[in-house]
């Protein structure tokens, strides 16, 4: 699991002007040999009250297997009593829904050794038993736990957003309600570019 590092102290030159901190360069995190990476990400758009999440499955060399995007009105979540919340949908819930459906997507493909990668530190902390789950997300957590027994090898890994670009793109790519799965024949050009860059070890700056 990645650790959050304290930002570097700025360097002061002779004229007491502050120099810009050097960015940290990050690349997509390849899973262990024999595992597949399931990158998951959720997004919430306050301005139009909509949510979305994206999932992409790739092998240990970064080769594309399948992807999924989902877009829905915030109110749609409240129809499901297992994830009903008092004050609307939480960002954490969207992140956990992405992870739940990432597990289900991998299970449907009979992929038994996977690494779930998410840029939600809170969600990963809950799933590895380091934090308590808020009551409004207990239904989703129960769903996740029910899927875990299928897998012979499973890891939950926190990654910075810069390492999660493909799933982030998918979480925002749909503009109307519904879900869509992508296979190798219909990957959007912008997503294909990210996939290739990730497989080649392209470095993304994190300031």
Coordinates of C-alpha atoms in Angstrom, one line a residue:
X1 CA 0.0 0.0 0.0
X2 CA 1.3 3.4 -0.9
X3 CA 1.9 5.8 2.0
X4 CA 1.2 9.5 2.0
X5 CA 4.4 11.4 2.3
X6 CA 4.7 14.8 3.9
X7 CA 5.4 17.5 1.2
X8 CA 9.0 18.6 0.8
X9 CA 9.9 21.9 2.4
X10 CA 10.4 24.6 -0.1
X11 CA 14.0 25.7 -0.9
X12 CA 14.8 29.3 -0.3
X13 CA 17.4 30.9 -2.5
X14 CA 19.6 33.9 -1.6
X15 CA 16.9 36.3 -2.6
X16 CA 14.4 34.6 -0.3
X17 CA 12.2 33.6 -3.2
X18 CA 10.5 30.2 -3.0
X19 CA 11.4 27.6 -5.6
X20 CA 8.8 25.3 -6.9
X21 CA 8.7 21.9 -5.4
X22 CA 9.8 19.1 -7.7
X23 CA 6.8 16.8 -8.7
X24 CA 6.8 13.1 -7.8
X25 CA 6.6 11.0 -10.9
X26 CA 4.3 8.0 -10.8
X27 CA 3.4 5.2 -13.2
X28 CA 0.6 2.7 -13.4
X29 CA 1.1 -0.1 -10.8
X30 CA 1.6 -3.4 -12.5
X31 CA 0.1 -6.4 -10.6
X32 CA 2.2 -9.4 -9.6
X33 CA 2.9 -11.9 -12.4
X34 CA -0.2 -14.1 -12.9
X35 CA -2.5 -11.5 -11.4
X36 CA -4.8 -9.0 -13.2
X37 CA -5.2 -5.4 -12.1
X38 CA -8.8 -4.2 -11.6
X39 CA -8.6 -0.4 -11.4
X40 CA -11.7 1.2 -9.9
X41 CA -12.7 4.8 -9.5
X42 CA -15.9 6.7 -8.6
X43 CA -16.8 10.3 -9.4
X44 CA -19.5 12.7 -8.1
X45 CA -20.7 15.8 -10.0
X46 CA -22.3 18.2 -7.6
X47 CA -23.4 20.6 -10.3
X48 CA -25.8 18.2 -11.9
X49 CA -26.4 15.7 -9.1
X50 CA -24.9 12.8 -11.0
X51 CA -22.5 10.0 -10.1
X52 CA -20.4 7.6 -12.1
X53 CA -17.8 5.0 -11.7
X54 CA -15.3 3.2 -14.0
X55 CA -13.6 -0.2 -13.9
X56 CA -10.8 -1.5 -16.1
X57 CA -9.2 -4.9 -16.1
X58 CA -5.7 -5.5 -17.4
X59 CA -3.2 -8.2 -17.2
X60 CA 0.2 -7.9 -15.5
X61 CA 1.7 -6.5 -18.7
X62 CA -0.9 -3.8 -19.0
X63 CA -2.8 -5.5 -21.8
X64 CA -6.5 -4.6 -21.9
X65 CA -9.1 -7.2 -21.0
X66 CA -12.4 -5.4 -20.4
X67 CA -13.7 -2.1 -19.0
X68 CA -17.0 -0.8 -17.7
X69 CA -18.5 2.6 -17.1
X70 CA -21.6 3.5 -15.2
X71 CA -23.5 6.8 -14.9
X72 CA -26.6 7.5 -12.8
X73 CA -28.5 10.1 -11.0
X74 CA -27.7 10.4 -7.3
X75 CA -31.3 9.7 -6.4
X76 CA -31.1 6.3 -8.2
X77 CA -28.9 4.9 -5.4
X78 CA -31.5 5.6 -2.8
X79 CA -33.9 3.2 -4.4
X80 CA -31.8 0.3 -3.2
X81 CA -32.6 -0.1 0.5
X82 CA -29.3 -1.8 1.2
X83 CA -27.4 1.4 0.4
X84 CA -29.9 4.0 1.5
X85 CA -28.4 7.0 3.2
X86 CA -29.9 9.8 5.2
X87 CA -28.4 12.8 3.4
X88 CA -27.9 11.5 -0.2
X89 CA -25.1 9.5 -1.7
X90 CA -21.6 9.7 -0.3
X91 CA -18.4 9.7 -2.4
X92 CA -17.2 6.8 -0.4
X93 CA -20.3 4.8 -1.4
X94 CA -19.6 5.4 -5.1
X95 CA -16.0 4.3 -4.6
X96 CA -17.1 1.1 -2.9
X97 CA -19.8 0.4 -5.5
X98 CA -17.0 0.6 -8.1
X99 CA -15.0 -1.9 -6.1
X100 CA -18.0 -4.2 -5.7
X101 CA -18.7 -4.3 -9.4
X102 CA -15.0 -4.6 -10.2
X103 CA -15.0 -7.9 -8.2
X104 CA -18.2 -9.0 -10.0
X105 CA -16.7 -8.2 -13.4
X106 CA -13.6 -10.2 -12.6
X107 CA -15.7 -13.1 -11.2
X108 CA -17.8 -13.2 -14.3
X109 CA -14.6 -13.6 -16.4
X110 CA -13.5 -16.3 -14.0
X111 CA -10.3 -14.4 -13.1
X112 CA -9.2 -15.9 -9.8
X113 CA -6.1 -13.9 -9.0
X114 CA -6.7 -10.1 -8.9
X115 CA -5.5 -6.9 -7.4
X116 CA -8.2 -4.3 -6.8
X117 CA -6.6 -0.8 -7.2
X118 CA -8.5 2.3 -6.0
X119 CA -7.5 5.8 -5.2
X120 CA -9.9 5.9 -2.3
X121 CA -7.7 5.6 0.7
X122 CA -10.8 5.3 3.0
X123 CA -12.4 2.5 1.0
X124 CA -9.1 0.5 0.9
X125 CA -8.6 1.1 4.6
X126 CA -12.0 -0.3 5.4
X127 CA -11.5 -3.3 3.2
X128 CA -8.2 -4.3 4.8
X129 CA -9.7 -3.9 8.2
X130 CA -7.8 -0.7 9.3
X131 CA -10.9 1.5 9.5
X132 CA -14.6 1.1 10.5
X133 CA -17.2 1.3 7.8
X134 CA -19.8 4.0 8.0
X135 CA -23.3 2.7 8.6
X136 CA -24.6 4.0 5.2
X137 CA -22.0 1.8 3.4
X138 CA -22.5 -1.4 5.3
X139 CA -24.8 -2.9 2.6
X140 CA -22.1 -2.4 -0.1
X141 CA -19.4 -3.8 2.3
X142 CA -21.6 -6.9 2.8
X143 CA -21.9 -7.3 -1.0
X144 CA -18.1 -7.0 -1.3
X145 CA -17.5 -9.6 1.4
X146 CA -19.9 -12.1 -0.3
X147 CA -17.8 -11.9 -3.5
X148 CA -14.4 -12.4 -1.9
X149 CA -14.6 -16.1 -1.4
X150 CA -14.5 -16.8 -5.1
X151 CA -11.0 -15.6 -5.5
X152 CA -7.9 -17.6 -4.8
X153 CA -5.6 -14.6 -4.7
X154 CA -6.9 -11.1 -3.9
X155 CA -5.3 -7.8 -2.9
X156 CA -6.8 -4.4 -2.1
X157 CA -4.3 -1.7 -2.9
X158 CA -4.5 2.1 -2.6
X159 CA -2.9 4.0 -5.5
X160 CA -2.7 7.7 -6.2
X161 CA -5.1 9.1 -8.7
X162 CA -2.2 9.6 -11.2
X163 CA -1.8 5.8 -11.2
X164 CA -5.6 5.4 -11.8
X165 CA -6.1 7.4 -14.9
X166 CA -7.9 4.8 -16.9
X167 CA -10.6 4.2 -14.3
X168 CA -10.9 7.9 -13.7
X169 CA -11.5 8.5 -17.4
X170 CA -14.2 5.8 -17.4
X171 CA -15.9 7.2 -14.3
X172 CA -16.6 10.4 -16.3
X173 CA -17.0 9.3 -19.9
X174 CA -20.7 8.7 -20.0
X175 CA -23.2 11.6 -20.1
X176 CA -26.5 9.8 -19.9
X177 CA -27.7 7.3 -17.3
X178 CA -26.9 3.7 -17.8
X179 CA -23.9 1.4 -17.9
X180 CA -21.6 0.3 -20.8
X181 CA -19.0 -2.4 -21.1
X182 CA -16.1 -2.0 -23.5
X183 CA -14.2 -4.8 -25.2
X184 CA -11.1 -4.6 -27.2
X185 CA -13.0 -3.6 -30.4
X186 CA -14.6 -0.4 -29.0
X187 CA -12.2 1.2 -26.6
X188 CA -12.4 5.0 -26.9
X189 CA -9.3 6.6 -28.4
X190 CA -8.6 8.7 -25.3
X191 CA -8.7 5.5 -23.1
X192 CA -6.6 3.6 -25.6
X193 CA -3.9 6.2 -25.3
X194 CA -3.9 5.9 -21.5
X195 CA -3.7 2.1 -21.7
X196 CA -0.7 2.3 -24.0
X197 CA 1.0 4.9 -21.8
X198 CA 0.4 2.8 -18.7
X199 CA 1.8 -0.4 -20.3
X200 CA 4.9 1.5 -21.4
X201 CA 5.5 2.9 -17.9
X202 CA 4.6 6.5 -18.8
X203 CA 5.3 8.8 -15.8
X204 CA 2.7 11.2 -14.6
X205 CA 3.7 14.1 -12.3
X206 CA 2.1 14.4 -8.9
X207 CA 2.7 17.8 -7.2

